[in-house]
Coordinates of C-alpha atoms in Angstrom, one line a residue:
M165 CA 11.6 -10.5 -40.2
R166 CA 8.4 -10.1 -42.3
T167 CA 6.0 -12.8 -43.2
A168 CA 2.5 -13.3 -44.5
L169 CA -0.2 -14.5 -42.1
V170 CA -3.2 -16.2 -43.6
I171 CA -6.2 -15.0 -41.7
A172 CA -9.4 -16.7 -42.4
T173 CA -11.7 -15.0 -39.9
G174 CA -11.4 -11.6 -38.3
L175 CA -13.4 -11.2 -35.1
A176 CA -14.3 -8.2 -32.9
G177 CA -16.5 -7.9 -29.9
V178 CA -19.5 -10.1 -30.1
L179 CA -18.2 -11.8 -33.2
T180 CA -19.9 -13.1 -36.3
L181 CA -18.2 -14.7 -39.3
A182 CA -16.7 -12.1 -41.6
V183 CA -14.7 -13.7 -44.4
A184 CA -14.3 -11.3 -47.3
G185 CA -14.7 -12.8 -50.7
T186 CA -14.9 -16.5 -49.6
G187 CA -18.4 -17.3 -50.7
V188 CA -19.0 -18.5 -47.1
A189 CA -22.1 -16.7 -45.8
P190 CA -21.8 -15.5 -42.2
A191 CA -24.4 -16.9 -39.8
A192 CA -26.9 -14.3 -38.6
A193 CA -25.9 -12.7 -35.3
S194 CA -29.3 -13.7 -33.8
E195 CA -28.6 -17.3 -34.6
E196 CA -24.9 -17.9 -34.3
Q197 CA -22.7 -15.8 -32.1
T198 CA -19.2 -15.8 -30.9
Q199 CA -18.6 -14.3 -27.5
G200 CA -15.2 -12.9 -26.3
T201 CA -14.3 -10.8 -23.3
Y202 CA -11.7 -8.2 -24.0
G203 CA -9.6 -6.7 -21.3
R204 CA -9.2 -3.0 -20.5
M205 CA -5.8 -1.8 -21.4
I206 CA -3.9 1.5 -21.0
L207 CA -0.7 2.3 -22.8
V208 CA 1.8 4.2 -20.6
L209 CA 4.4 5.9 -22.8
D210 CA 7.8 7.3 -21.8
S211 CA 8.1 10.9 -23.1
S212 CA 11.4 11.6 -21.6
G213 CA 14.2 13.3 -23.5
S214 CA 16.2 10.2 -24.1
M215 CA 13.4 8.9 -26.5
K216 CA 15.0 11.1 -29.2
E217 CA 18.1 8.9 -29.2
P218 CA 18.7 6.5 -32.2
A219 CA 16.9 3.2 -32.2
G220 CA 18.6 1.5 -35.1
G221 CA 17.5 1.3 -38.7
G222 CA 17.9 5.1 -39.2
S223 CA 15.1 6.3 -36.9
T224 CA 14.9 7.5 -33.3
K225 CA 13.1 5.6 -30.5
I226 CA 10.2 8.0 -30.5
Q227 CA 9.8 7.7 -34.3
A228 CA 9.8 3.9 -34.1
A229 CA 7.4 3.9 -31.2
K230 CA 5.0 6.3 -33.0
Q231 CA 5.0 4.1 -36.1
A232 CA 4.4 1.0 -34.1
L233 CA 1.6 2.7 -32.1
D234 CA -0.1 3.8 -35.3
T235 CA -0.2 0.2 -36.4
V236 CA -1.4 -0.9 -33.0
I237 CA -4.3 1.6 -33.0
D238 CA -5.3 0.7 -36.5
D239 CA -5.6 -3.0 -35.5
L240 CA -7.4 -2.6 -32.2
P241 CA -10.7 -4.5 -31.9
E242 CA -13.5 -2.0 -31.9
S243 CA -14.9 -3.3 -28.6
A244 CA -11.6 -3.3 -26.7
D245 CA -11.3 -0.6 -24.0
V246 CA -8.0 1.2 -24.5
G247 CA -6.6 4.4 -23.2
M248 CA -3.2 6.2 -23.2
R249 CA -1.1 8.0 -20.6
V250 CA 2.3 9.7 -21.0
F251 CA 4.9 10.7 -18.5
G252 CA 7.8 13.2 -18.7
A253 CA 5.9 15.3 -21.2
K254 CA 5.5 18.6 -19.4
V255 CA 8.4 19.2 -16.9
F256 CA 11.9 19.4 -18.4
G257 CA 14.3 18.9 -15.5
R258 CA 14.1 16.8 -12.4
K259 CA 14.9 19.8 -10.2
Q260 CA 11.9 21.6 -11.5
K261 CA 8.6 21.7 -9.5
G262 CA 6.3 18.8 -10.4
A263 CA 8.9 16.7 -12.2
C264 CA 8.0 13.5 -10.2
E265 CA 4.3 14.1 -10.7
D266 CA 4.6 14.7 -14.5
T267 CA 2.1 12.3 -16.0
Q268 CA -1.1 13.0 -18.0
L269 CA -4.0 10.9 -19.2
V270 CA -4.1 11.9 -22.8
V271 CA -6.9 9.5 -23.9
E272 CA -9.4 8.0 -21.4
P273 CA -10.0 4.2 -21.7
G274 CA -12.9 3.6 -24.1
T275 CA -14.1 2.0 -27.3
G276 CA -14.9 5.0 -29.5
N277 CA -11.6 6.8 -29.1
R278 CA -9.4 5.5 -32.0
D279 CA -9.1 9.0 -33.6
D280 CA -8.2 10.4 -30.2
L281 CA -5.5 7.8 -29.8
S282 CA -4.1 8.5 -33.2
S283 CA -4.0 12.2 -32.5
A284 CA -2.3 11.6 -29.2
V285 CA 0.4 9.5 -30.9
S286 CA 0.9 12.3 -33.4
G287 CA 1.6 14.7 -30.6
Y288 CA 3.8 12.3 -28.7
K289 CA 7.3 14.0 -28.3
P290 CA 10.4 13.4 -26.2
Y291 CA 10.9 16.1 -23.5
G292 CA 11.4 15.6 -19.8
E293 CA 12.2 13.2 -16.9
T294 CA 11.1 9.5 -16.2
P295 CA 8.7 9.5 -13.3
I296 CA 7.6 5.8 -13.7
P297 CA 6.1 5.1 -10.2
V298 CA 3.5 7.9 -10.3
A299 CA 2.7 7.0 -13.9
L300 CA 2.0 3.4 -13.0
E301 CA -0.1 4.5 -10.0
R302 CA -2.3 6.8 -12.1
A303 CA -2.6 4.2 -14.8
A304 CA -4.0 1.7 -12.3
E305 CA -6.6 4.4 -11.3
D306 CA -7.4 5.0 -15.0
I307 CA -8.4 1.3 -15.7
G308 CA -10.6 0.8 -12.6
A309 CA -10.9 -2.0 -10.1
E310 CA -12.9 -4.7 -11.9
G311 CA -12.4 -7.1 -14.8
K312 CA -9.3 -8.1 -16.7
R313 CA -7.0 -5.1 -16.8
S314 CA -3.5 -4.5 -18.2
I315 CA -1.0 -1.7 -18.2
V316 CA 1.5 -1.8 -21.0
L317 CA 4.5 0.4 -20.1
V318 CA 6.8 1.5 -22.9
S319 CA 10.1 3.0 -21.6
D320 CA 13.7 3.4 -22.6
G321 CA 15.3 4.2 -19.2
E322 CA 15.6 4.1 -15.5
S323 CA 13.1 5.9 -13.3
T324 CA 14.4 9.3 -12.1
C325 CA 11.8 9.5 -9.3
G326 CA 12.4 6.5 -7.1
D327 CA 12.1 2.8 -7.4
P328 CA 9.0 1.7 -9.4
C329 CA 9.1 -1.9 -8.3
P330 CA 7.2 -1.4 -5.0
A331 CA 4.6 0.6 -6.9
A332 CA 4.2 -2.2 -9.4
Q333 CA 3.8 -4.8 -6.6
A334 CA 1.2 -2.7 -4.8
I335 CA -0.8 -2.3 -8.1
A336 CA -0.7 -6.1 -8.8
E337 CA -2.0 -6.8 -5.3
Q338 CA -5.2 -4.8 -6.2
G339 CA -6.5 -7.8 -8.1
I340 CA -5.6 -11.0 -9.8
D341 CA -6.9 -9.8 -13.1
L342 CA -4.5 -6.9 -13.3
Q343 CA -1.0 -7.2 -14.8
I344 CA 1.8 -4.9 -16.0
D345 CA 3.6 -5.7 -19.2
V346 CA 6.8 -3.8 -20.0
V347 CA 8.5 -3.0 -23.3
G348 CA 12.1 -1.9 -22.8
L349 CA 13.5 0.2 -25.7
S350 CA 17.3 -0.4 -26.2
V351 CA 18.0 -0.7 -22.4
S352 CA 20.7 -2.5 -20.5
G353 CA 22.3 -2.7 -17.1
K354 CA 20.4 -1.2 -14.1
A355 CA 17.6 0.3 -16.3
R356 CA 16.8 -3.1 -17.8
R357 CA 16.8 -4.8 -14.4
Q358 CA 14.4 -2.2 -13.1
L359 CA 12.0 -2.6 -16.0
E360 CA 12.2 -6.4 -15.7
C361 CA 11.4 -6.0 -12.0
I362 CA 8.3 -3.9 -12.8
A363 CA 7.0 -6.8 -15.1
E364 CA 7.9 -9.4 -12.4
K365 CA 6.2 -7.6 -9.5
G366 CA 3.3 -6.7 -11.8
N367 CA 2.6 -10.3 -12.8
G368 CA 3.4 -9.4 -16.4
T369 CA 6.0 -10.0 -19.1
Y370 CA 9.0 -8.1 -20.1
Y371 CA 9.7 -7.6 -23.8
D372 CA 13.0 -6.5 -25.1
A373 CA 13.3 -4.2 -28.2
D374 CA 16.7 -3.3 -29.6
D375 CA 15.8 -1.6 -32.9
A376 CA 13.0 0.1 -34.7
E377 CA 11.4 -3.1 -35.9
G378 CA 11.7 -4.8 -32.5
I379 CA 9.9 -1.8 -30.9
G380 CA 7.0 -2.3 -33.2
E381 CA 6.9 -6.1 -32.6
S382 CA 7.2 -5.8 -28.9
I383 CA 4.5 -3.2 -28.4
S384 CA 2.2 -5.2 -30.7
G385 CA 3.0 -8.4 -28.8
A386 CA 2.3 -6.9 -25.4
S387 CA -0.9 -5.2 -26.6
Q388 CA -2.2 -8.4 -28.3
R389 CA -1.6 -10.5 -25.2
A390 CA -3.3 -7.8 -23.0
L391 CA -6.5 -7.7 -25.1
R392 CA -6.8 -11.3 -26.2
P393 CA -10.3 -12.6 -25.4
F394 CA -11.5 -16.0 -24.2
E395 CA -13.9 -16.9 -27.0
F396 CA -17.0 -19.0 -27.4
T397 CA -19.3 -19.7 -30.3
G398 CA -22.9 -20.9 -30.6
S399 CA -26.6 -20.0 -30.7
P400 CA -28.0 -18.3 -27.6
V401 CA -30.1 -20.6 -25.4
K402 CA -31.5 -20.3 -21.9
G403 CA -31.7 -23.5 -19.9
T404 CA -34.2 -23.9 -17.1
P405 CA -34.0 -25.3 -13.5
D406 CA -37.1 -27.5 -14.3
P407 CA -36.7 -30.2 -17.0
A408 CA -40.4 -30.0 -17.8
G409 CA -40.0 -26.5 -19.2
A410 CA -36.6 -26.9 -20.7
P411 CA -35.9 -25.5 -24.2
L412 CA -35.6 -28.0 -27.1
V413 CA -32.2 -28.1 -28.7
K414 CA -30.9 -29.8 -31.8
A415 CA -27.3 -30.9 -32.6
G416 CA -25.0 -27.9 -32.8
Q417 CA -23.3 -25.2 -30.6
Y418 CA -25.0 -23.1 -28.0
L419 CA -24.2 -20.3 -25.6
D420 CA -25.8 -20.1 -22.2
T421 CA -24.6 -18.6 -18.8
I422 CA -23.6 -20.7 -15.9
Q423 CA -26.2 -21.1 -13.2
T424 CA -25.6 -20.0 -9.6
R425 CA -26.4 -23.5 -8.2
D426 CA -28.0 -26.9 -8.8
K427 CA -28.8 -27.8 -12.5
R428 CA -29.9 -26.3 -15.8
Y429 CA -31.8 -28.4 -18.3
Y430 CA -32.4 -28.7 -22.1
R431 CA -34.4 -31.3 -24.0
F432 CA -33.3 -33.2 -27.0
E433 CA -35.6 -35.3 -29.4
R434 CA -33.8 -38.3 -30.7
T435 CA -33.7 -38.8 -34.4
A436 CA -33.6 -42.6 -34.2
P437 CA -33.5 -45.3 -31.5
G438 CA -30.0 -46.4 -30.7
S439 CA -28.3 -43.2 -31.7
T440 CA -25.7 -41.8 -29.3
V441 CA -26.2 -38.2 -28.1
H442 CA -23.0 -36.4 -27.1
L443 CA -22.9 -33.3 -24.9
G444 CA -19.8 -31.2 -24.2
L445 CA -19.1 -28.0 -22.5
I446 CA -16.4 -25.4 -22.3
F447 CA -16.1 -22.4 -20.0
E448 CA -13.5 -20.1 -18.4
G449 CA -12.7 -20.8 -14.8
E450 CA -11.7 -18.3 -12.1
S451 CA -8.4 -18.8 -10.2
E452 CA -9.9 -17.3 -7.0
D453 CA -12.3 -20.1 -6.8
L454 CA -10.6 -23.2 -8.3
V455 CA -13.0 -25.7 -6.8
S456 CA -15.9 -24.3 -8.9
N457 CA -17.0 -26.7 -11.6
L458 CA -19.8 -27.4 -14.0
S459 CA -20.4 -30.9 -15.3
P460 CA -22.4 -32.2 -18.3
E461 CA -24.9 -34.9 -17.8
I462 CA -27.6 -36.7 -19.9
S463 CA -30.7 -38.2 -18.4
V464 CA -33.9 -40.0 -19.4
E465 CA -37.4 -39.9 -17.8
D466 CA -38.9 -43.2 -16.5
E467 CA -42.7 -43.9 -16.6
N468 CA -43.1 -42.0 -13.3
G469 CA -41.4 -38.9 -14.8
E470 CA -38.3 -39.3 -12.6
L471 CA -35.0 -38.6 -14.1
S472 CA -32.5 -41.4 -14.4
R473 CA -29.0 -40.3 -15.3
C474 CA -26.9 -41.9 -18.1
R475 CA -23.2 -41.5 -18.1
W476 CA -21.9 -38.3 -16.5
T477 CA -18.5 -36.6 -16.1
V478 CA -17.0 -34.5 -13.3
V479 CA -15.3 -31.4 -14.6
Q480 CA -12.9 -29.8 -12.1
S481 CA -10.7 -26.8 -12.6
T482 CA -7.0 -27.8 -12.5
T483 CA -5.5 -24.7 -14.1
Y484 CA -2.6 -22.6 -13.0
G485 CA -2.6 -19.1 -11.8
D486 CA -4.4 -16.2 -13.4
G487 CA -4.3 -16.8 -17.1
N488 CA -7.1 -17.9 -19.4
R489 CA -8.5 -20.9 -17.5
L490 CA -9.9 -23.3 -20.1
I491 CA -12.2 -25.8 -18.4
F492 CA -13.9 -28.6 -20.4
G493 CA -15.8 -31.9 -20.2
S494 CA -18.1 -34.1 -22.2
T495 CA -20.5 -37.0 -21.8
H496 CA -22.8 -39.2 -23.9
S497 CA -25.9 -41.4 -23.8
A498 CA -24.4 -44.7 -25.0
D499 CA -24.8 -47.9 -22.9
T500 CA -23.6 -51.4 -23.6
D501 CA -27.2 -52.8 -23.2
P502 CA -29.1 -52.0 -26.4
E503 CA -32.4 -52.2 -24.5
E504 CA -31.3 -49.7 -21.9
L505 CA -33.6 -46.6 -21.8
C506 CA -30.6 -44.3 -22.4
N507 CA -30.3 -46.0 -25.8
T508 CA -34.0 -46.2 -26.7
A509 CA -35.8 -43.1 -25.2
D510 CA -37.4 -40.8 -27.8
E511 CA -36.3 -37.8 -25.7
L512 CA -33.3 -37.1 -23.6
V513 CA -32.7 -34.5 -21.0
L514 CA -29.4 -32.7 -21.2
G515 CA -28.1 -30.8 -18.3
T516 CA -25.3 -28.9 -16.6
A517 CA -24.8 -29.6 -12.9
S518 CA -23.0 -27.6 -10.2
G519 CA -20.5 -29.8 -8.4
R520 CA -21.3 -28.3 -5.0
G521 CA -23.7 -25.9 -3.4
D522 CA -23.1 -23.2 -6.0
T523 CA -20.8 -22.5 -8.8
G524 CA -18.9 -19.7 -7.0
A525 CA -17.0 -17.2 -9.1
I526 CA -18.0 -18.7 -12.4
A527 CA -21.7 -18.1 -11.9
G528 CA -23.1 -15.9 -14.7
K529 CA -20.2 -16.5 -17.0
P530 CA -20.7 -17.8 -20.5
V531 CA -20.6 -21.6 -21.2
Q532 CA -20.4 -23.1 -24.6
L533 CA -22.4 -26.3 -25.1
M534 CA -21.8 -28.8 -28.0
V535 CA -24.4 -31.3 -28.9
Y536 CA -23.9 -34.1 -31.5
E537 CA -26.1 -37.0 -32.4
E538 CA -24.2 -40.0 -33.8
P539 CA -26.0 -42.6 -36.0
P540 CA -26.9 -46.0 -34.4
V541 CA -24.7 -49.1 -34.6
N542 CA -26.8 -52.3 -34.5
A543 CA -25.9 -55.1 -32.1
A544 CA -24.4 -57.3 -34.9
A545 CA -22.1 -54.4 -36.1
L546 CA -21.1 -53.7 -32.5
D547 CA -20.2 -57.3 -31.9
A548 CA -18.0 -57.2 -35.0
L549 CA -15.9 -54.3 -33.8
P550 CA -12.4 -54.9 -32.4
P551 CA -11.9 -54.8 -28.6
Q552 CA -10.8 -51.6 -26.9
T553 CA -7.2 -50.9 -27.8
E554 CA -4.3 -50.9 -25.4
E555 CA -3.0 -47.5 -24.2
P556 CA -0.4 -46.3 -26.7
T557 CA 3.2 -45.6 -25.8
W558 CA 5.3 -42.7 -26.9
T559 CA 7.0 -42.8 -30.3
D560 CA 10.1 -40.7 -30.7
M561 CA 9.6 -37.5 -32.7
T562 CA 12.3 -35.3 -34.5
P563 CA 11.2 -31.7 -35.0
A564 CA 11.2 -30.5 -38.6
E565 CA 11.9 -27.0 -39.9
P566 CA 9.1 -25.1 -38.1
T567 CA 6.3 -23.1 -39.7
S568 CA 6.2 -19.7 -38.0
D569 CA 3.1 -18.0 -39.5
I570 CA 0.5 -19.5 -37.3
V571 CA -1.1 -18.0 -34.2
P572 CA -2.5 -20.5 -31.7
G573 CA -6.0 -20.0 -30.3
S574 CA -6.7 -18.6 -26.9
A575 CA -9.5 -21.2 -26.5
I576 CA -11.0 -24.0 -28.6
A577 CA -13.4 -21.8 -30.6
N578 CA -10.5 -20.0 -32.3
A579 CA -7.9 -22.7 -32.5
P580 CA -6.2 -23.1 -35.9
I581 CA -6.7 -26.6 -37.4
L582 CA -3.3 -27.9 -38.4
E583 CA -1.7 -30.9 -40.2
D584 CA 1.2 -32.9 -38.9
G585 CA 4.4 -30.9 -38.7
T586 CA 6.5 -28.6 -36.4
Y587 CA 5.2 -25.1 -35.6
S588 CA 7.0 -22.2 -33.9
F589 CA 5.2 -20.3 -31.1
D590 CA 5.9 -18.4 -28.0
I591 CA 4.0 -18.3 -24.7
N592 CA 3.7 -16.0 -21.7
P593 CA 3.0 -16.9 -18.1
G594 CA -0.7 -17.5 -17.5
E595 CA -1.6 -18.3 -21.1
N596 CA -3.4 -21.2 -22.6
Q597 CA -2.6 -21.8 -26.3
V598 CA -4.7 -24.2 -28.4
I599 CA -4.4 -25.9 -31.8
G600 CA -6.6 -28.5 -33.4
V601 CA -5.7 -31.7 -35.3
P602 CA -8.2 -34.0 -37.2
I603 CA -7.9 -37.5 -35.8
G604 CA -9.7 -40.5 -37.4
W605 CA -10.7 -44.0 -36.4
G606 CA -7.7 -46.1 -35.4
Q607 CA -5.5 -43.0 -35.0
H608 CA -4.0 -41.3 -32.0
L609 CA -2.3 -37.9 -31.5
Q610 CA 1.2 -37.1 -30.2
A611 CA 2.4 -33.5 -29.4
Q612 CA 5.9 -32.5 -28.4
F613 CA 7.0 -29.3 -26.8
D614 CA 10.6 -28.1 -27.2
A615 CA 12.2 -25.0 -25.7
K616 CA 15.8 -23.9 -25.8
M617 CA 17.3 -23.6 -22.3
T618 CA 18.8 -20.1 -22.1
D619 CA 20.4 -18.7 -18.9
A620 CA 17.3 -16.5 -18.4
I621 CA 14.9 -19.5 -18.7
R622 CA 17.1 -21.6 -16.3
R623 CA 17.1 -18.8 -13.8
E624 CA 13.3 -18.2 -14.0
W625 CA 12.2 -21.9 -14.2
G626 CA 14.4 -23.1 -11.4
V627 CA 13.0 -26.5 -10.4
G628 CA 9.9 -26.4 -12.6
A629 CA 8.7 -25.0 -15.9
G630 CA 5.0 -24.8 -15.1
V631 CA 4.3 -26.0 -18.7
E632 CA 1.6 -28.6 -19.2
L633 CA 0.2 -30.2 -22.4
D634 CA -3.0 -32.1 -22.7
V635 CA -5.4 -33.4 -25.4
I636 CA -9.0 -32.3 -25.5
G637 CA -11.6 -34.4 -27.4
P638 CA -13.9 -33.2 -30.2
L639 CA -16.6 -32.2 -27.7
G640 CA -14.4 -30.9 -24.9
G641 CA -13.7 -34.2 -23.1
Q642 CA -10.4 -34.9 -21.4
A643 CA -8.5 -37.2 -23.7
T644 CA -4.9 -37.1 -22.3
V645 CA -2.8 -40.2 -21.7
D646 CA -0.7 -39.5 -18.6
L647 CA 2.8 -40.4 -19.6
G648 CA 4.2 -40.3 -16.1
S649 CA 7.0 -42.7 -15.7
K650 CA 6.5 -43.8 -19.3
A651 CA 8.0 -40.6 -20.6
P652 CA 11.2 -41.1 -22.6
Q653 CA 14.3 -41.3 -20.4
T654 CA 16.1 -38.9 -22.8
W655 CA 13.8 -36.0 -21.6
C656 CA 15.3 -33.7 -19.1
D657 CA 13.9 -34.1 -15.6
S658 CA 11.1 -31.6 -15.3
G659 CA 12.0 -31.1 -11.6
L660 CA 15.6 -30.3 -12.2
L661 CA 15.5 -27.9 -15.1
Q662 CA 18.5 -26.0 -14.0
N663 CA 20.5 -29.0 -15.1
C664 CA 19.1 -29.2 -18.6
P665 CA 22.1 -28.4 -20.9
D666 CA 20.6 -27.0 -24.1
A667 CA 16.9 -27.8 -24.3
W668 CA 13.8 -29.0 -22.4
R669 CA 11.2 -31.3 -23.9
T670 CA 7.8 -32.5 -22.8
G671 CA 4.9 -34.1 -24.6
T672 CA 1.4 -35.6 -24.5
L673 CA -0.6 -38.1 -26.4
S674 CA -4.2 -39.4 -26.7
N675 CA -5.7 -42.9 -26.8
V676 CA -6.3 -44.6 -30.1
I677 CA -9.8 -43.6 -31.4
A678 CA -12.0 -46.6 -31.0
Y679 CA -15.8 -47.0 -30.7
R680 CA -15.6 -49.2 -27.6
N681 CA -13.6 -46.5 -25.7
R682 CA -16.8 -44.7 -24.9
F683 CA -17.9 -47.4 -22.5
D684 CA -14.7 -47.0 -20.4
N685 CA -15.2 -45.5 -17.0
A686 CA -12.1 -43.2 -17.4
D687 CA -12.7 -39.9 -19.1
A688 CA -9.4 -40.0 -21.1
E689 CA -10.6 -43.2 -22.7
A690 CA -14.3 -42.4 -23.1
S691 CA -13.4 -39.1 -24.8
T692 CA -11.6 -41.0 -27.6
G693 CA -14.6 -43.0 -28.5
L694 CA -15.3 -40.6 -31.4
P695 CA -13.1 -39.3 -34.2
G696 CA -12.9 -35.6 -35.0
V697 CA -10.8 -32.5 -34.4
H698 CA -8.8 -33.0 -31.2
Y699 CA -7.1 -30.1 -29.5
V700 CA -3.7 -29.8 -27.9
R701 CA -3.7 -27.2 -25.1
V702 CA -0.3 -25.8 -23.9
Q703 CA -0.7 -24.2 -20.5
Y704 CA 2.0 -22.1 -18.8
G705 CA 1.9 -21.4 -15.1
L706 CA 2.3 -17.9 -13.6
D707 CA 5.2 -18.7 -11.3
E708 CA 7.7 -17.6 -14.0
N709 CA 8.1 -14.2 -15.5
I710 CA 9.5 -14.9 -18.9
N711 CA 8.2 -15.2 -22.4
V712 CA 9.2 -18.6 -23.8
P713 CA 9.7 -19.3 -27.5
Y714 CA 9.0 -23.0 -28.3
T715 CA 8.2 -25.4 -31.1
L716 CA 5.3 -27.8 -31.1
T717 CA 5.6 -30.9 -33.2
I718 CA 2.4 -32.8 -33.8
K719 CA 2.0 -36.3 -35.3
T720 CA -1.0 -38.4 -36.2
V721 CA -0.2 -42.0 -35.6
G722 CA -2.1 -44.8 -37.4
E723 CA -4.2 -45.3 -40.4
D724 CA -7.5 -43.4 -40.6
G725 CA -10.5 -45.8 -40.8
A726 CA -9.2 -48.7 -38.7
G727 CA -12.0 -50.0 -36.5
E728 CA -14.7 -47.7 -38.1
P729 CA -18.1 -49.0 -37.2
D730 CA -20.8 -49.9 -39.8
Y731 CA -23.4 -47.2 -39.0
E732 CA -27.1 -47.6 -39.8
K733 CA -28.2 -45.1 -42.5
V734 CA -30.5 -42.5 -40.9
S735 CA -31.8 -39.4 -42.7
G736 CA -30.4 -36.3 -41.0
L737 CA -27.6 -38.0 -39.2
T738 CA -24.0 -38.0 -40.4
P739 CA -21.4 -40.5 -39.2
P740 CA -18.4 -38.9 -37.5
T741 CA -15.1 -38.4 -39.4
A742 CA -11.8 -36.9 -38.6
D743 CA -13.3 -33.5 -39.7
L744 CA -16.0 -33.5 -37.0
N745 CA -15.7 -30.0 -35.5
L746 CA -18.3 -28.6 -33.2
N747 CA -16.1 -25.8 -31.9
S748 CA -15.3 -23.6 -35.0
T749 CA -16.5 -20.0 -35.1
D750 CA -18.0 -20.5 -38.6
G751 CA -20.4 -23.4 -38.0
A752 CA -23.4 -24.0 -40.2
E753 CA -26.1 -21.4 -40.3
D754 CA -28.4 -24.0 -38.9
P755 CA -26.4 -25.5 -36.0
G756 CA -28.7 -28.4 -35.8
G757 CA -29.1 -29.3 -39.4
S758 CA -26.7 -32.2 -39.8
G759 CA -25.3 -32.5 -36.3
G760 CA -22.7 -29.9 -37.1
S761 CA -20.4 -32.6 -38.4
G762 CA -19.2 -34.4 -41.5
K763 CA -16.8 -33.6 -44.3
N764 CA -18.7 -30.4 -45.3
Q765 CA -18.2 -28.7 -42.0
A766 CA -14.8 -27.1 -42.6
S767 CA -13.4 -24.4 -40.4
N768 CA -12.4 -21.8 -42.9
G769 CA -14.6 -22.3 -45.9
T770 CA -12.7 -25.3 -47.1
G771 CA -14.6 -28.5 -47.3
T772 CA -15.2 -31.6 -49.4
D773 CA -17.8 -31.6 -52.1
E774 CA -20.2 -34.5 -52.6
D775 CA -17.9 -36.1 -55.2
G776 CA -15.1 -36.2 -52.6
T777 CA -13.0 -33.3 -54.1
K778 CA -11.8 -30.4 -52.0
A779 CA -13.6 -27.1 -52.2
S780 CA -11.4 -24.3 -51.0
G781 CA -12.6 -20.9 -50.0
D782 CA -10.4 -17.8 -50.6
T783 CA -8.4 -16.4 -47.8
I784 CA -7.4 -12.9 -46.7
K785 CA -3.6 -12.4 -46.6
L786 CA -2.2 -9.8 -44.3
V787 CA 1.4 -8.8 -44.0
A788 CA 2.6 -8.9 -40.4
G789 CA 5.9 -8.5 -38.5
I790 CA 7.1 -11.6 -36.7
G791 CA 9.7 -11.0 -34.0
G792 CA 11.7 -13.2 -31.7
A793 CA 8.5 -13.6 -29.6
G794 CA 6.7 -14.9 -32.7
L795 CA 3.9 -12.2 -32.7
G796 CA 3.0 -10.1 -35.7
I797 CA 1.6 -6.6 -35.7
A798 CA -1.3 -7.8 -37.8
A799 CA -1.9 -10.4 -35.1
L800 CA -2.7 -7.6 -32.7
A801 CA -6.4 -7.9 -33.7
A802 CA -6.8 -9.9 -30.6
A803 CA -9.7 -12.0 -31.9
A804 CA -8.1 -12.9 -35.2
V805 CA -8.6 -16.5 -35.9
L806 CA -6.1 -18.4 -38.1
L807 CA -7.8 -21.6 -39.3
I808 CA -5.9 -23.7 -41.8
R809 CA -8.0 -26.5 -43.1
R810 CA -6.0 -29.3 -44.6
R811 CA -7.6 -32.7 -45.0
R812 CA -5.2 -35.5 -44.4
A813 CA -5.0 -37.9 -47.3

């Protein structure tokens, strides 16, 4: 199947906004940067004689693979380290000398080698045997021993030189950031089971391709997953261990690195007494050190120069396995006492704090900070607001015909912003997938995950799917209502998935957006004290070795504007709306100008003019192949961001 993907922002390496023909100016790299970390990948290609067999659609397996690889290479991010190795290309028969050592590194992993990769594909021909074990072992040596690494094996048959599964397991044991993904070309029986075993032992995913088009889609899908970065956006800043010398920040997005231990400080000058300053952070965790954390906090100085902390939040890694580990948290300065120093101080001290002696494996990694200043609400207006709402209950949702041309984000910074509806995705073990939804005052969000229960999924999931959904607030706060025993009785028991007849369903929801929520002690309530783009994160644990197609149905419940406070008018401060978005990669050129919020901050060049009408930027449309796994070849550009901006009426 072919479909058009609307791509608003293409990103590569250290990314800046690059939207062709939209009239939206990119922020200067020195002011606004997006940071992503690409993995190192090596393609390991089967050059055995059976690759000249038909693949369907009138072409051979080798012709289909070469066509797919040409597209893959064209779409590779420039700063992604990619190499190529072949096997079975030199020795014709298994009885000949060197048949089981017949593998060659034809292109070394690197970033400036795209012409070499294309040339290697052009010379790629079917010839000899299938020495998979040695090819995998050499490939592991090719990509080194550090960082995120991936081997993508493309093969159409059974190894003729021993069982490759032990080799795959030994490679996977070299490090948690190494995985082996496998694309099987028209295979069945013992050959397929062997290739599936390689993916399972190698902590990777097996992709099936039965025809020429499927080969292209599967190779593209495996490559896109291997290279996909964890992305951040913001202006570079360097906090200090001493609050006295801390840099002055405005409202907006910032990128710093995580300190080794203790705290790192920034100073913020308040625009008006009584305003609420919000601080959020997002970073990528490390599974080998799950207790590492980094918490946001806001403090004020008393007359003696001592810091007194306002509200703070504990951020703890709770992720599964070795995938992208999205860790987040937020806090604010608001206090119920209008005379409290946190509400009146001219200057606030923002900080990030290590939750123990040091930050462990996350030290030195990027952290995205979001700062927003909300206009004040006077005491009379605060008293007039309705009380904090009750925790919402689940409302049944029926999935609609799904939209299938959307790619979810790998983190918050590149999450597509969607309207209510049903969307078709697929997810691999270890992945985090993120979408955003604008949520206004008086509204709450529901998201429902539906997967069909095939025999393969029942077998792999056993007694638990490892799929979790949660809601993240506009500045990274935990905003999930724990359904627990309140989940609908019609949902299949998540602990007995082998008994699910046809489908498995789970879901999540947030609290109703209400101003008074911010005063609650629980993070899930406090994070819904502010409207704005909320994020649904789907997380899939690593205990299963299977790609899972699914639909995500999202629904905004309630009328936008209910319980909206009467803000004081302050020059330079914009009241929050459902469009508040401090995480998009195309923020304003001056991240501090208007608090990074308001109706004019759209995420793909589409906003609202002063007269209230919509202003739409142009988009770039690329044709892509979408397979059963829901991945297009054009989506291989691992940092491609699909941002659809649709303002809810």
